PDB file of C-alpha atoms in Angstrom:
ATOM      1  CA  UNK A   1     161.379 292.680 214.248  1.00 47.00           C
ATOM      2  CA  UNK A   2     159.434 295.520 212.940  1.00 53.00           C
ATOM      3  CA  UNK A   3     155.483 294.361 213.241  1.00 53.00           C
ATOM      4  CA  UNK A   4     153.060 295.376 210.176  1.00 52.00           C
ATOM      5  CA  UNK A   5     149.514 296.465 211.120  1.00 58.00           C
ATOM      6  CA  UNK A   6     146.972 297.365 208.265  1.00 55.00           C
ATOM      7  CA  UNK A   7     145.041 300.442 208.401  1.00 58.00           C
ATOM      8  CA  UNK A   8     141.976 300.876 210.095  1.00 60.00           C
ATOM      9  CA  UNK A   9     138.487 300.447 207.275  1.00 61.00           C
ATOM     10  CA  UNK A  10     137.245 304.215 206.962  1.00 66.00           C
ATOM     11  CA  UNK A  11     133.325 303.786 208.287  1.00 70.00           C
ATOM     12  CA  UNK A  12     131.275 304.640 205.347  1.00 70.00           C
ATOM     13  CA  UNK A  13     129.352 307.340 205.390  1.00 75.00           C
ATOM     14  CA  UNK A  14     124.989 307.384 205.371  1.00 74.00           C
ATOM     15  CA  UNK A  15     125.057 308.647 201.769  1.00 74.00           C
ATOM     16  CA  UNK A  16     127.794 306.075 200.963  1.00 74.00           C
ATOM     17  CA  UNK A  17     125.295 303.320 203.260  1.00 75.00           C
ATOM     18  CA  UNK A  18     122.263 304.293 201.194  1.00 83.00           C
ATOM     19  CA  UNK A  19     123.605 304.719 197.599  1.00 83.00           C
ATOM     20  CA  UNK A  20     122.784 301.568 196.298  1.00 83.00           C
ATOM     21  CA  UNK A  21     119.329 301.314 197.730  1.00 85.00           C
ATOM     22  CA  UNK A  22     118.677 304.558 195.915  1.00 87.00           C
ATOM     23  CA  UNK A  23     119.915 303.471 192.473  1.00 88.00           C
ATOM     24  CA  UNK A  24     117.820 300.008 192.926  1.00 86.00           C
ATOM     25  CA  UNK A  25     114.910 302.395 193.371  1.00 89.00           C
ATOM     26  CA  UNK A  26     115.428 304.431 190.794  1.00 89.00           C
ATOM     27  CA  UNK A  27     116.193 301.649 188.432  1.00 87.00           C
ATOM     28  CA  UNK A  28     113.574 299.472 189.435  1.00 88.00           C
ATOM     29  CA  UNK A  29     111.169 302.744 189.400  1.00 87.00           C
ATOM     30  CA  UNK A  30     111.728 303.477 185.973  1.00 85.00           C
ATOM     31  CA  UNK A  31     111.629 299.645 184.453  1.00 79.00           C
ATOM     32  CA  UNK A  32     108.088 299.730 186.537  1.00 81.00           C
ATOM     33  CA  UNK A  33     106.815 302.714 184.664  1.00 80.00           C
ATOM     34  CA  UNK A  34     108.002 301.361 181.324  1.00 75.00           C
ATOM     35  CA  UNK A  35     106.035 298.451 180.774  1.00 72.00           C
ATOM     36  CA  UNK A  36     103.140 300.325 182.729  1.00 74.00           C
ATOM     37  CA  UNK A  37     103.336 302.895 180.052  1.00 66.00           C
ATOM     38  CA  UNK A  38     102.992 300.522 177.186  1.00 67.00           C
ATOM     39  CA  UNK A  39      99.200 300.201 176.461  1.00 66.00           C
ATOM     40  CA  UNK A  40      98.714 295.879 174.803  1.00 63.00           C
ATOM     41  CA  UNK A  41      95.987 295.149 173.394  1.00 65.00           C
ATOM     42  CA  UNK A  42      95.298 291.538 174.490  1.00 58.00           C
ATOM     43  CA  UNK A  43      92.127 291.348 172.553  1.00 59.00           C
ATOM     44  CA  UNK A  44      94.281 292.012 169.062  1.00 62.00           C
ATOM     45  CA  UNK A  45      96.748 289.790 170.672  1.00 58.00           C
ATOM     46  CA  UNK A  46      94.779 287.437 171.225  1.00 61.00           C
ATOM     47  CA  UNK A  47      92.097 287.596 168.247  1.00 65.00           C
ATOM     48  CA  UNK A  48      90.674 285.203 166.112  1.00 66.00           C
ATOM     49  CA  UNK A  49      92.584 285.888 163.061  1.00 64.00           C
ATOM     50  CA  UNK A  50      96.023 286.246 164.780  1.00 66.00           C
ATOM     51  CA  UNK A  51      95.330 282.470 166.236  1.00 72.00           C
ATOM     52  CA  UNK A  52      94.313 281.338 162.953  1.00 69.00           C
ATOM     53  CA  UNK A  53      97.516 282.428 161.224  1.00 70.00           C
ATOM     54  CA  UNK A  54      99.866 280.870 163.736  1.00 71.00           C
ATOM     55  CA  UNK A  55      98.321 277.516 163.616  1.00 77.00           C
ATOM     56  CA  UNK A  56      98.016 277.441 160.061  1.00 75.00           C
ATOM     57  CA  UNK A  57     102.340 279.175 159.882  1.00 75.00           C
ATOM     58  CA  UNK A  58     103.761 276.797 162.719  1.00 79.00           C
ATOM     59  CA  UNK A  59     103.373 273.541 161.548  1.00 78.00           C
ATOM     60  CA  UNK A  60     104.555 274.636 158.152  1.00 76.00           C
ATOM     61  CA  UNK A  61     107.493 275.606 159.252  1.00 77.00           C
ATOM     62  CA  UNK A  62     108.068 272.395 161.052  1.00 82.00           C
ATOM     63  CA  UNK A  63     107.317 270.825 158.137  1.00 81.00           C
ATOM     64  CA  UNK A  64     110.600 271.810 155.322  1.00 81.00           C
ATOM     65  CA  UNK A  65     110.150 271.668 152.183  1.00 79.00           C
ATOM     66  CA  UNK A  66     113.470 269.668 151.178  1.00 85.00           C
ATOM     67  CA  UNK A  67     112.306 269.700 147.729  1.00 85.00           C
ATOM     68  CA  UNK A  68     114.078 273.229 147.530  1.00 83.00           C
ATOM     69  CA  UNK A  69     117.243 271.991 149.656  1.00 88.00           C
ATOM     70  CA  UNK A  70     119.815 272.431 147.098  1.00 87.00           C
ATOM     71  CA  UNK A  71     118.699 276.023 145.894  1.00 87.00           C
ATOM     72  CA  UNK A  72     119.050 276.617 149.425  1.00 87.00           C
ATOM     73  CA  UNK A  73     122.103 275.436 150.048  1.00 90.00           C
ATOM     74  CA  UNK A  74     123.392 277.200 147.035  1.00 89.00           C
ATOM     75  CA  UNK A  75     122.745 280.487 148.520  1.00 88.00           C
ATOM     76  CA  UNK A  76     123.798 279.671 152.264  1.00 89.00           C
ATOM     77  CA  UNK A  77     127.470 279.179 150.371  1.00 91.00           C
ATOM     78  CA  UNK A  78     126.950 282.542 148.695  1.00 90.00           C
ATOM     79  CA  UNK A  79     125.809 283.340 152.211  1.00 89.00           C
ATOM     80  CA  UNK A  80     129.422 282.355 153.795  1.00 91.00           C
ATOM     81  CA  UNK A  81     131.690 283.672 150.992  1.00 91.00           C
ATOM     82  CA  UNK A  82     130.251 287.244 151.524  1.00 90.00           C
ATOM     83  CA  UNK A  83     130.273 286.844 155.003  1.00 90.00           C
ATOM     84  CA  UNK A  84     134.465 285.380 154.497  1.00 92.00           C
ATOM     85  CA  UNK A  85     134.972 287.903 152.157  1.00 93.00           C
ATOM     86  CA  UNK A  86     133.919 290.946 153.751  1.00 92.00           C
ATOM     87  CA  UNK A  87     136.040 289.881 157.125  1.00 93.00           C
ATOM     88  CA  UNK A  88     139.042 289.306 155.008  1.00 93.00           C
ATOM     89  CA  UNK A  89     138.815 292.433 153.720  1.00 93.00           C
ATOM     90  CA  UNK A  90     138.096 294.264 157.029  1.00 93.00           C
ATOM     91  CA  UNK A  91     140.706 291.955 159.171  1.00 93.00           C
ATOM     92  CA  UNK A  92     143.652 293.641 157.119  1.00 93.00           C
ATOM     93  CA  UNK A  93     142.302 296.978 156.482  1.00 92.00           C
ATOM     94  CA  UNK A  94     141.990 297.464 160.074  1.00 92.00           C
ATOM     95  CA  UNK A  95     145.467 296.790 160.920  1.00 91.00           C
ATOM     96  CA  UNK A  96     146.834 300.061 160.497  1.00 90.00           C
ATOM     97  CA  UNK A  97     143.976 301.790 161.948  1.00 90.00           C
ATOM     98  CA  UNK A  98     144.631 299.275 164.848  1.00 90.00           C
ATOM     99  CA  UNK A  99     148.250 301.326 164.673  1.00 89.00           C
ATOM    100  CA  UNK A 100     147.395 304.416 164.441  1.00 89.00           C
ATOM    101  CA  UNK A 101     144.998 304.121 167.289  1.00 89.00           C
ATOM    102  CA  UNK A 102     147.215 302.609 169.366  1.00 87.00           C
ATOM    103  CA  UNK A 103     148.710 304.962 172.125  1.00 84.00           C
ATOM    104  CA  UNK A 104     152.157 303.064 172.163  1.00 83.00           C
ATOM    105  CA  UNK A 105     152.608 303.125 168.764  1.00 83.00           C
ATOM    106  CA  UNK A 106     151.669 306.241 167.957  1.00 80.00           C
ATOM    107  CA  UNK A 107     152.694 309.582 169.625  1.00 79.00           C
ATOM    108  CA  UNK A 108     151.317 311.842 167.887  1.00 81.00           C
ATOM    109  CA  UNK A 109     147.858 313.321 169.844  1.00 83.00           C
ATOM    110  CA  UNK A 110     146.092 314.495 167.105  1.00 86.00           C
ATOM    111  CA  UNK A 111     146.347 311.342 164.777  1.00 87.00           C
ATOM    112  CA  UNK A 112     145.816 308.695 167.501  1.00 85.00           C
ATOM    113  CA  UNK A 113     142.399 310.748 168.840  1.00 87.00           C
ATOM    114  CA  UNK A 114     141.535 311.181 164.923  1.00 89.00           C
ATOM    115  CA  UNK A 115     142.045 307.205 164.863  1.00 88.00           C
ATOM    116  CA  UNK A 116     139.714 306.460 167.015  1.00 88.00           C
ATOM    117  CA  UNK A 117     137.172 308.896 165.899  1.00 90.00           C
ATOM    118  CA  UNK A 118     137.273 307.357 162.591  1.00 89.00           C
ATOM    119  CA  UNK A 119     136.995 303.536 164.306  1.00 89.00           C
ATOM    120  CA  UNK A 120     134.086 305.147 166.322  1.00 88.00           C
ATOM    121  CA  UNK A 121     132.061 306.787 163.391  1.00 88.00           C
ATOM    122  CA  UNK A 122     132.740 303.437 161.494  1.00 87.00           C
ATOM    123  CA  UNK A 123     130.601 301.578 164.003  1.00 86.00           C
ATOM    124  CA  UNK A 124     128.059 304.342 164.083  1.00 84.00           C
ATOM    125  CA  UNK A 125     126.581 302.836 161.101  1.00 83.00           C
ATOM    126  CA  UNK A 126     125.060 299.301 161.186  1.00 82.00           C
ATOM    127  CA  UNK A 127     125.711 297.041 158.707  1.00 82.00           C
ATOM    128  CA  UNK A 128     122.224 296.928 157.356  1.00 83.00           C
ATOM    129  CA  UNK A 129     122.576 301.082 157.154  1.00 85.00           C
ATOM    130  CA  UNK A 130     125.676 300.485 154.674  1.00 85.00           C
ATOM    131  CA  UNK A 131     123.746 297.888 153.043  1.00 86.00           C
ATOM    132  CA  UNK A 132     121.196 300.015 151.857  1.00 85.00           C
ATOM    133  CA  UNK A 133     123.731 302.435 150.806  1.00 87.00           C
ATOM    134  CA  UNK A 134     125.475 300.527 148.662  1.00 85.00           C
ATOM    135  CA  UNK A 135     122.402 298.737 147.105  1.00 85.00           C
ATOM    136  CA  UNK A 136     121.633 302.200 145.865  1.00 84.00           C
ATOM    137  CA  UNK A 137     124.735 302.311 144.982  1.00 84.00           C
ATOM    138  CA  UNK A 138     126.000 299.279 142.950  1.00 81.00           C
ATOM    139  CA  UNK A 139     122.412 297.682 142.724  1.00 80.00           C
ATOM    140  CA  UNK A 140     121.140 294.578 144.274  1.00 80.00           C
ATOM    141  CA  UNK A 141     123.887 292.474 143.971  1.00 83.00           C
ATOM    142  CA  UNK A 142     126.282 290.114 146.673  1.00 85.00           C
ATOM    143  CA  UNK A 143     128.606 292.948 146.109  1.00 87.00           C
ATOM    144  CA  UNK A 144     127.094 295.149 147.948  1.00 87.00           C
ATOM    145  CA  UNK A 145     126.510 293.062 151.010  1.00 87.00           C
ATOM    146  CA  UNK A 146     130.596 291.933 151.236  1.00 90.00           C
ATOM    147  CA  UNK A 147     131.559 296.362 151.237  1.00 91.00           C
ATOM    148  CA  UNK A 148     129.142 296.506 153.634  1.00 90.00           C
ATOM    149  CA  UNK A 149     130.235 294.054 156.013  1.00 91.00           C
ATOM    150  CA  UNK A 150     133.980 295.197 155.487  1.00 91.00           C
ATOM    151  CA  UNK A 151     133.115 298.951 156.311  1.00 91.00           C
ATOM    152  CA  UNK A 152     131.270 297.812 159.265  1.00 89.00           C
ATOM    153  CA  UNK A 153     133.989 294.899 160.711  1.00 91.00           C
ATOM    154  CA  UNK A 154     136.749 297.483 160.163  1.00 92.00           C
ATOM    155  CA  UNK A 155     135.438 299.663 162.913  1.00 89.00           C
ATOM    156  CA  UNK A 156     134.748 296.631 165.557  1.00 90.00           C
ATOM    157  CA  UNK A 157     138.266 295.011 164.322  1.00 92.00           C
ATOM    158  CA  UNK A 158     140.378 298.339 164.871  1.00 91.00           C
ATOM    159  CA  UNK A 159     139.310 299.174 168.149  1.00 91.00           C
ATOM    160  CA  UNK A 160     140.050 295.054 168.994  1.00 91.00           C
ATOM    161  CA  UNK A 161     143.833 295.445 167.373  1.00 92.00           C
ATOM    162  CA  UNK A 162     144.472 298.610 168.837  1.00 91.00           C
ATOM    163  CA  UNK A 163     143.899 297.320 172.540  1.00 90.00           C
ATOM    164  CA  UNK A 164     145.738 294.441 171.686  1.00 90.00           C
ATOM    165  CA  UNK A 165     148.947 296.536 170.554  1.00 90.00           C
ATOM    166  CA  UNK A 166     148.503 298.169 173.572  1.00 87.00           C
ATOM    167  CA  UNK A 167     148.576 295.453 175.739  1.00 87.00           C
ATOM    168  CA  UNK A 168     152.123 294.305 174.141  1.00 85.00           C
ATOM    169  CA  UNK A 169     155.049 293.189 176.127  1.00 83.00           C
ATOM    170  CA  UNK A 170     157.061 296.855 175.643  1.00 82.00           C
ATOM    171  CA  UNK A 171     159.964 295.468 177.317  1.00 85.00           C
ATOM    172  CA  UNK A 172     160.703 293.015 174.153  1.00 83.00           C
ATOM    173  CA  UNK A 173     160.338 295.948 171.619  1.00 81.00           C
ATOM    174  CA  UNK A 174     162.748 297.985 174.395  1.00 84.00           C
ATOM    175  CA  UNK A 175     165.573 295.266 174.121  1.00 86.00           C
ATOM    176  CA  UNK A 176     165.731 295.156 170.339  1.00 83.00           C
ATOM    177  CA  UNK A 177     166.088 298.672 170.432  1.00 82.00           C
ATOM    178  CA  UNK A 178     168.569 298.704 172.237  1.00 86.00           C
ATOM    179  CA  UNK A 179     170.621 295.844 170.585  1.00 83.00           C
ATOM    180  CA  UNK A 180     170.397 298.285 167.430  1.00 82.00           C
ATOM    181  CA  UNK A 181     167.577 297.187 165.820  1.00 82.00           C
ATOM    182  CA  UNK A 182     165.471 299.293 163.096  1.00 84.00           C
ATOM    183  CA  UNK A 183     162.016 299.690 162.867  1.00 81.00           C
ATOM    184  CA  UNK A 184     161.272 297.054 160.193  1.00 85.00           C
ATOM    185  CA  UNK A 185     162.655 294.727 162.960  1.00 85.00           C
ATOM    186  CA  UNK A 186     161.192 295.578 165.602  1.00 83.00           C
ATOM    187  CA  UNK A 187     158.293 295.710 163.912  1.00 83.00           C
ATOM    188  CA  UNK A 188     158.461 291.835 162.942  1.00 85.00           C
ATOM    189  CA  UNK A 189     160.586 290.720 165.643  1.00 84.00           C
ATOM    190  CA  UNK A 190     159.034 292.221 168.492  1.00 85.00           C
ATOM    191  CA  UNK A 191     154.999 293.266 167.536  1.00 86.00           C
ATOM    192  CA  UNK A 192     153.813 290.849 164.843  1.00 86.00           C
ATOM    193  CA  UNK A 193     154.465 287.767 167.177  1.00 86.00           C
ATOM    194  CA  UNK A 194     153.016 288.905 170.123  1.00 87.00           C
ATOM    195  CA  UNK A 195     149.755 290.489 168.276  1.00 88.00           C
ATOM    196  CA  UNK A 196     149.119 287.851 165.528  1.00 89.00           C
ATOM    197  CA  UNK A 197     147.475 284.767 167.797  1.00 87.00           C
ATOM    198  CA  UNK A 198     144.954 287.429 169.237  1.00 89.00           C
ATOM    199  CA  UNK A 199     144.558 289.371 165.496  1.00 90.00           C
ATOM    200  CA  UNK A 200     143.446 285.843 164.080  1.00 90.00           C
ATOM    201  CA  UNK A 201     141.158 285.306 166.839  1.00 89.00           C
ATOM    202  CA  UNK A 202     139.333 288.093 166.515  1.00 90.00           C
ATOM    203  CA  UNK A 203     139.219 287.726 162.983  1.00 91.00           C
ATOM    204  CA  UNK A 204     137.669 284.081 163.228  1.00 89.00           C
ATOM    205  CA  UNK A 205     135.162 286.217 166.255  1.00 88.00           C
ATOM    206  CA  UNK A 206     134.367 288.429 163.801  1.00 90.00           C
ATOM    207  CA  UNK A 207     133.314 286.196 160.871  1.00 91.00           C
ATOM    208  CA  UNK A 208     131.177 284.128 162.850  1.00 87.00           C
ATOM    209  CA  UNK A 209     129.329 287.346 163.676  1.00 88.00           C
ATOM    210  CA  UNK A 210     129.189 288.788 159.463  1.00 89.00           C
ATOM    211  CA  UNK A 211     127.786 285.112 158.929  1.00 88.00           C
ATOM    212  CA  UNK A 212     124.388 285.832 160.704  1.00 85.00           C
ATOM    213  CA  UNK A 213     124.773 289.525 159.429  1.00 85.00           C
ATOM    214  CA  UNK A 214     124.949 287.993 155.929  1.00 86.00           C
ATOM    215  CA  UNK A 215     121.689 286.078 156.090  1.00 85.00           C
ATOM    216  CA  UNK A 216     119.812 289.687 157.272  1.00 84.00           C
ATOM    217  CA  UNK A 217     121.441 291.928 154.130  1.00 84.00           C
ATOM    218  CA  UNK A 218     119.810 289.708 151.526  1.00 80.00           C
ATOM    219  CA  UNK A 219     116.166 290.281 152.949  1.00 81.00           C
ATOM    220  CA  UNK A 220     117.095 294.165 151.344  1.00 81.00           C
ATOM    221  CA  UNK A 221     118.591 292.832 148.036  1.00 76.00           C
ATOM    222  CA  UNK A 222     122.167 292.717 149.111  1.00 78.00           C
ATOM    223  CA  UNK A 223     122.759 288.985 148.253  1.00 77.00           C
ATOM    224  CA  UNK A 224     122.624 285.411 150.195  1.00 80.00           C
ATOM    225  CA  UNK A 225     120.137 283.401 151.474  1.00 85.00           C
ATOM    226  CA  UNK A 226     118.144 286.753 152.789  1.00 82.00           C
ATOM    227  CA  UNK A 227     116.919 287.090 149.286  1.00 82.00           C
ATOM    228  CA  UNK A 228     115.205 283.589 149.495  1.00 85.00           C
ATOM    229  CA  UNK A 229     113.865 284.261 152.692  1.00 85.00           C
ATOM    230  CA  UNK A 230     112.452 287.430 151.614  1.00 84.00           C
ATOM    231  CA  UNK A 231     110.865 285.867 148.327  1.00 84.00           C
ATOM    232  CA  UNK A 232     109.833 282.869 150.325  1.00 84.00           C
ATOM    233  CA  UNK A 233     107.596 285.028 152.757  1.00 84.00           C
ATOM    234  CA  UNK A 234     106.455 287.048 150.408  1.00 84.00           C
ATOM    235  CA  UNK A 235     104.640 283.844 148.319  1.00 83.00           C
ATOM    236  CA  UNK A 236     103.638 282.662 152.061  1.00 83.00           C
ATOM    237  CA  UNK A 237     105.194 279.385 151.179  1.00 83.00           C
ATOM    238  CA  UNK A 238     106.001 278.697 154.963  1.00 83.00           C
ATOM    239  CA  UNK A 239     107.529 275.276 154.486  1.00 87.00           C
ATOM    240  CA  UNK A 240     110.298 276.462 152.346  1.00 87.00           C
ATOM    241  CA  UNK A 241     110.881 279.371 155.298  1.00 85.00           C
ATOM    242  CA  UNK A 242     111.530 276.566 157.784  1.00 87.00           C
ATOM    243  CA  UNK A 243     113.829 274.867 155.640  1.00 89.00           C
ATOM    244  CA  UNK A 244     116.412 278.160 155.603  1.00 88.00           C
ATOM    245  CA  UNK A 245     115.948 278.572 159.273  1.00 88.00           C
ATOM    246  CA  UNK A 246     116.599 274.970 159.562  1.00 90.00           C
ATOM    247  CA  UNK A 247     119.902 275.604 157.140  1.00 90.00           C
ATOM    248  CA  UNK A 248     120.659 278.755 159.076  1.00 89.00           C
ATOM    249  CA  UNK A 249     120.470 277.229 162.506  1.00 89.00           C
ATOM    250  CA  UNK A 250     123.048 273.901 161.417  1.00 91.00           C
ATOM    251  CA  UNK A 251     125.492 276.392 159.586  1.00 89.00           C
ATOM    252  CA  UNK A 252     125.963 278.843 162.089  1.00 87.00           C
ATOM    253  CA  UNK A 253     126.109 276.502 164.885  1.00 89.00           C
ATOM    254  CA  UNK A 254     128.650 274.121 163.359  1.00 90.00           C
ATOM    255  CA  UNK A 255     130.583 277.453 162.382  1.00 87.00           C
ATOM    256  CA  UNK A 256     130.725 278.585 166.510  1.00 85.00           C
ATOM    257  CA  UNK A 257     131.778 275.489 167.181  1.00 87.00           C
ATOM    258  CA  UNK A 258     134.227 275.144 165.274  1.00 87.00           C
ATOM    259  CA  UNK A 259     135.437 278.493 165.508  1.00 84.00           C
ATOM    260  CA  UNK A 260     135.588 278.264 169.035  1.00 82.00           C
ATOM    261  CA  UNK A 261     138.216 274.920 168.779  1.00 85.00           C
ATOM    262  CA  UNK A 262     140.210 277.079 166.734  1.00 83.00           C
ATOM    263  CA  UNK A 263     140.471 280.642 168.990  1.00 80.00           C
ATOM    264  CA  UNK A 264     141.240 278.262 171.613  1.00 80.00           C
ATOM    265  CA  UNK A 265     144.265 276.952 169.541  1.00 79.00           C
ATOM    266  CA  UNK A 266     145.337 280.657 168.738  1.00 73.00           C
ATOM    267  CA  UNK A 267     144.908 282.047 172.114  1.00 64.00           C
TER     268      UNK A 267
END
């Protein structure tokens, strides 16, 4: 009976010993100088007038205003149709950019690298970038806050599909080729199933994620609650700010929640 001995553990060498000592070092070195860098002014800080403020802010915004609940309300909806909008847009223009980027699915060099170039220049740009953009654009209107959050969820979305074509089960889309099926077939037979539970999940991911984006494009005129919070601040009326962070808070917490139940369904 033949006997099977694994191979003696190569010693490592001093460099290989002393490696991650050196990158602590460094690393911890360089956070050090950072915050030794920063000059704070404790006196501003801590001044009069700054203490002032925050006693006189904090317990107004404790205190909401529910007086102004249903106007707030109101634009929390607006809020989560721009938000479920713009991902419904960006969930199915991203599927063929998912495609194209996929290396399985797509042979072709030149358009599979120009794919992902495209995905990658997408994300470049944050949403609030676009937003301003297209409030120039169209004007200060909701409008401009869904486009933005499509253009900006397409790039996240097609780099999420085209890793999960890649990760497909080729030996499926192998058989049905070889029982004689066409493209079209394979296509629904042998992709779409194995790629829709994961598409839908990062879909529902995604929303969750343009629904706080959606309550920071208003505060620039691009529609939802932003604009409240922005016109709220600006009249100093502090109670009414607590309310919307109050609204925020419930919304987007009952949204994870739920959202969660459901990926957990899909997936």
């Amino acid at each position: 009976m033949t006997e099977f001995t694994l191979p003696p553990k190569q010693k490592k060498t001093p460099w290989q010993k002393m490696r991650p000592y050196i990158i602590g070092i460094i690393l911890l070195s360089i956070y050090i100088w950072t915050f030794t860098s920063i000059e704070i002014r404790w006196s501003r800080v801590f001044s009069q007038h700054t203490i002032e403020s925050l006693t006189r802010v904090i317990p107004q915004l404790f205190s909401p205003d529910w007086s102004a609940f249903g106007k707030v309300m109101g634009l929390m909806w607006e809020t989560l149709l721009m938000a479920y909008t713009g991902t419904l847009m960006a969930a199915i223009l991203a599927i063929p950019f998912g495609f194209f980027a996929a290396r399985n699915m797509v042979k072709n060099k030149f358009l599979n690298t120009a794919s992902k170039w495209a995905l990658n220049a997408i994300r470049a740009f944050p949403e609030l970038v676009l937003a301003l953009m297209f409030v120039a654009a169209v004007g200060p209107r909701p409008f401009a806050g869904v486009i933005a959050i499509a253009i900006g969820s397409i790039g996240m979305l097609g780099k999420l599909y085209s890793e999960v074509i890649e990760s497909i089960d080729m030996n499926v889309v192998e058989a049905l080729e070889a029982n004689g099926a066409n493209k079209i077939q394979v296509l629904f037979y042998g992709i779409i199933p194995q790629i829709i539970p994961e598409f839908l999940s990062y879909a529902i991911y995604r929303f969750e994620i343009d629904v706080r984006a959606s309550t920071i494009l208003g505060i620039i005129g691009a529609g939802g609650i932003g604009t409240l919070i922005t016109i709220a601040t600006t009249n100093r009326n502090w109670s009414e700010v607590g309310l919307i962070l109050l609204v925020i808070i419930v919304v987007v917490t009952l949204i994870d929640i739920i959202s969660a139940q459901i990926r957990k369904r899909l997936v």
